[in-house]
Amino acid sequence: TYGALGMHDEARKLQQEALEFAQRVLPADHPNIATSMNSLASTYGALGMHDEARKLQQEALEFAQRVLPADHPNIATSMNNLASTYGALGMHDEARKLQQEALEFAQRVLPADHPHIAGSMHHLAVTYNYLGMHDEARKLHQEALEFRQRVLPADH
């Protein structure tokens, strides 16, 4: 709620406390720890603390890959989070590589009509634009739009 109200510093303080609490009371390999890491990293990004966000998102991704089943969808979410921060840092080639991996992962583990696949397509297309790969971006944006139109209600 604090983040939605633009009160990101207050959100950061509470998310830091929540992460520390989770690390203290949950088993060391509990998946909620990665969720807390990603939430705090997102707030770091909102505060312009992209280096801190990148470090924590990298840690969260490695944590998720270690404790979750190899085909767990949250791994793709962590990949996309980190890729987004790469983009914010101007690391567009790294973002592209990770977004391609996240899209392929999502296509492999999610149902074929899952809307998150379209989201992964969109993120990758935006990065293509940053890299000057405009034809690829246009094609992938079109594919994502058609995918969304096919799987989501018309009023979504």
Short mmCIF file of C-alpha atoms in Angstrom, two decimals:
data_model
loop_
_atom_site.label_atom_id
_atom_site.label_comp_id
_atom_site.label_asym_id
_atom_site.label_seq_id
_atom_site.Cartn_x
_atom_site.Cartn_y
_atom_site.Cartn_z
CA THR A 1 0.00 0.00 0.00
CA TYR A 2 2.81 2.43 0.84
CA GLY A 3 4.33 1.84 -2.59
CA ALA A 4 1.00 2.46 -4.33
CA LEU A 5 0.77 5.74 -2.42
CA GLY A 6 4.23 6.75 -3.55
CA MET A 7 5.61 6.28 -0.04
CA HIS A 8 8.46 4.08 -1.24
CA ASP A 9 10.88 4.82 1.60
CA GLU A 10 8.28 3.69 4.15
CA ALA A 11 7.60 0.61 2.01
CA ARG A 12 11.33 -0.12 1.85
CA LYS A 13 11.67 -0.01 5.64
CA LEU A 14 8.74 -2.38 6.19
CA GLN A 15 9.83 -4.75 3.41
CA GLN A 16 13.34 -4.86 4.87
CA GLU A 17 11.85 -5.74 8.27
CA ALA A 18 9.61 -8.37 6.65
CA LEU A 19 12.57 -9.95 4.84
CA GLU A 20 14.65 -10.03 8.01
CA PHE A 21 11.71 -11.53 9.91
CA ALA A 22 11.17 -14.18 7.23
CA GLN A 23 14.85 -15.08 7.25
CA ARG A 24 14.77 -15.36 11.03
CA VAL A 25 11.59 -17.43 11.52
CA LEU A 26 11.14 -19.44 8.33
CA PRO A 27 13.20 -22.45 7.33
CA ALA A 28 16.30 -21.33 5.41
CA ASP A 29 14.91 -22.75 2.15
CA HIS A 30 11.36 -21.38 2.41
CA PRO A 31 10.10 -19.94 -0.93
CA ASN A 32 8.52 -16.91 0.77
CA ILE A 33 12.02 -15.60 1.41
CA ALA A 34 12.53 -15.18 -2.35
CA THR A 35 9.14 -13.43 -2.57
CA SER A 36 10.20 -11.00 0.17
CA MET A 37 13.49 -10.39 -1.63
CA ASN A 38 11.69 -9.59 -4.88
CA SER A 39 9.26 -7.23 -3.13
CA LEU A 40 12.08 -5.30 -1.50
CA ALA A 41 14.04 -5.22 -4.76
CA SER A 42 11.01 -3.80 -6.57
CA THR A 43 10.85 -1.00 -4.05
CA TYR A 44 14.58 -0.39 -4.46
CA GLY A 45 13.86 0.06 -8.16
CA ALA A 46 11.03 2.50 -7.46
CA LEU A 47 13.48 4.49 -5.35
CA GLY A 48 16.05 4.52 -8.16
CA MET A 49 18.32 2.15 -6.21
CA HIS A 50 18.84 -0.07 -9.25
CA ASP A 51 22.21 -1.52 -8.23
CA GLU A 52 20.74 -2.66 -4.92
CA ALA A 53 17.69 -4.00 -6.76
CA ARG A 54 19.89 -5.93 -9.20
CA LYS A 55 21.93 -7.53 -6.42
CA LEU A 56 18.86 -8.57 -4.45
CA GLN A 57 17.01 -9.83 -7.54
CA GLN A 58 20.03 -11.89 -8.55
CA GLU A 59 20.07 -13.36 -5.04
CA ALA A 60 16.31 -14.00 -5.21
CA LEU A 61 16.62 -15.74 -8.58
CA GLU A 62 19.46 -17.96 -7.38
CA PHE A 63 17.49 -18.70 -4.19
CA ALA A 64 14.36 -19.60 -6.18
CA GLN A 65 16.33 -21.83 -8.54
CA ARG A 66 17.81 -23.61 -5.53
CA VAL A 67 14.66 -24.14 -3.44
CA LEU A 68 11.79 -24.36 -5.92
CA PRO A 69 11.04 -27.24 -8.27
CA ALA A 70 12.90 -26.76 -11.56
CA ASP A 71 9.64 -26.04 -13.42
CA HIS A 72 8.11 -23.59 -10.91
CA PRO A 73 6.61 -20.48 -12.60
CA ASN A 74 8.03 -18.15 -9.94
CA ILE A 75 11.45 -18.76 -11.45
CA ALA A 76 10.32 -17.07 -14.67
CA THR A 77 8.92 -14.18 -12.60
CA SER A 78 12.28 -13.75 -10.88
CA MET A 79 14.02 -13.83 -14.26
CA ASN A 80 11.73 -11.10 -15.60
CA ASN A 81 12.22 -8.99 -12.47
CA LEU A 82 15.99 -9.12 -12.83
CA ALA A 83 15.80 -8.47 -16.57
CA SER A 84 13.67 -5.40 -15.94
CA THR A 85 16.33 -4.04 -13.61
CA TYR A 86 19.02 -4.81 -16.18
CA GLY A 87 17.02 -2.62 -18.55
CA ALA A 88 16.76 0.18 -15.98
CA LEU A 89 20.55 0.04 -15.66
CA GLY A 90 20.97 0.23 -19.45
CA MET A 91 22.14 -3.40 -19.60
CA HIS A 92 19.80 -4.17 -22.49
CA ASP A 93 21.73 -7.07 -23.97
CA GLU A 94 21.75 -8.84 -20.59
CA ALA A 95 18.04 -8.03 -20.25
CA ARG A 96 17.34 -9.51 -23.69
CA LYS A 97 19.16 -12.75 -22.90
CA LEU A 98 17.37 -13.21 -19.60
CA GLN A 99 13.97 -12.25 -21.06
CA GLN A 100 14.42 -14.77 -23.86
CA GLU A 101 15.25 -17.41 -21.26
CA ALA A 102 12.23 -16.38 -19.15
CA LEU A 103 9.91 -16.54 -22.17
CA GLU A 104 11.16 -19.98 -23.17
CA PHE A 105 10.85 -21.12 -19.54
CA ALA A 106 7.27 -19.79 -19.29
CA GLN A 107 6.30 -21.44 -22.58
CA ARG A 108 7.69 -24.72 -21.27
CA VAL A 109 6.12 -24.73 -17.78
CA LEU A 110 2.87 -22.75 -18.06
CA PRO A 111 -0.30 -23.80 -19.85
CA ALA A 112 -0.16 -22.79 -23.52
CA ASP A 113 -2.84 -20.12 -23.00
CA HIS A 114 -1.44 -18.55 -19.81
CA PRO A 115 -1.47 -14.72 -19.97
CA HIS A 116 1.99 -14.45 -18.38
CA ILE A 117 3.42 -15.75 -21.64
CA ALA A 118 2.10 -12.65 -23.41
CA GLY A 119 3.63 -10.51 -20.67
CA SER A 120 7.01 -12.13 -21.22
CA MET A 121 6.65 -11.50 -24.95
CA HIS A 122 5.88 -7.85 -24.30
CA HIS A 123 8.90 -7.36 -22.01
CA LEU A 124 11.20 -8.90 -24.59
CA ALA A 125 9.71 -6.77 -27.37
CA VAL A 126 10.33 -3.59 -25.37
CA THR A 127 13.96 -4.61 -24.94
CA TYR A 128 14.24 -5.33 -28.66
CA ASN A 129 13.19 -1.70 -29.23
CA TYR A 130 15.90 -0.43 -26.87
CA LEU A 131 18.43 -2.48 -28.81
CA GLY A 132 17.26 -1.05 -32.14
CA MET A 133 15.78 -4.41 -33.18
CA HIS A 134 12.58 -2.74 -34.35
CA ASP A 135 11.37 -5.41 -36.78
CA GLU A 136 11.72 -8.10 -34.12
CA ALA A 137 10.01 -5.82 -31.58
CA ARG A 138 7.07 -5.12 -33.88
CA LYS A 139 6.58 -8.80 -34.67
CA LEU A 140 6.75 -9.84 -31.03
CA HIS A 141 4.44 -7.02 -29.89
CA GLN A 142 1.94 -8.15 -32.55
CA GLU A 143 2.26 -11.76 -31.41
CA ALA A 144 1.75 -10.73 -27.77
CA LEU A 145 -1.32 -8.66 -28.69
CA GLU A 146 -2.86 -11.53 -30.67
CA PHE A 147 -2.06 -13.92 -27.81
CA ARG A 148 -3.79 -11.62 -25.29
CA GLN A 149 -6.81 -11.19 -27.56
CA ARG A 150 -7.07 -14.96 -27.87
CA VAL A 151 -6.77 -15.84 -24.17
CA LEU A 152 -8.20 -12.87 -22.25
CA PRO A 153 -11.80 -11.65 -22.11
CA ALA A 154 -12.60 -8.82 -24.52
CA ASP A 155 -13.11 -6.36 -21.67
CA HIS A 156 -9.79 -7.13 -19.98
#
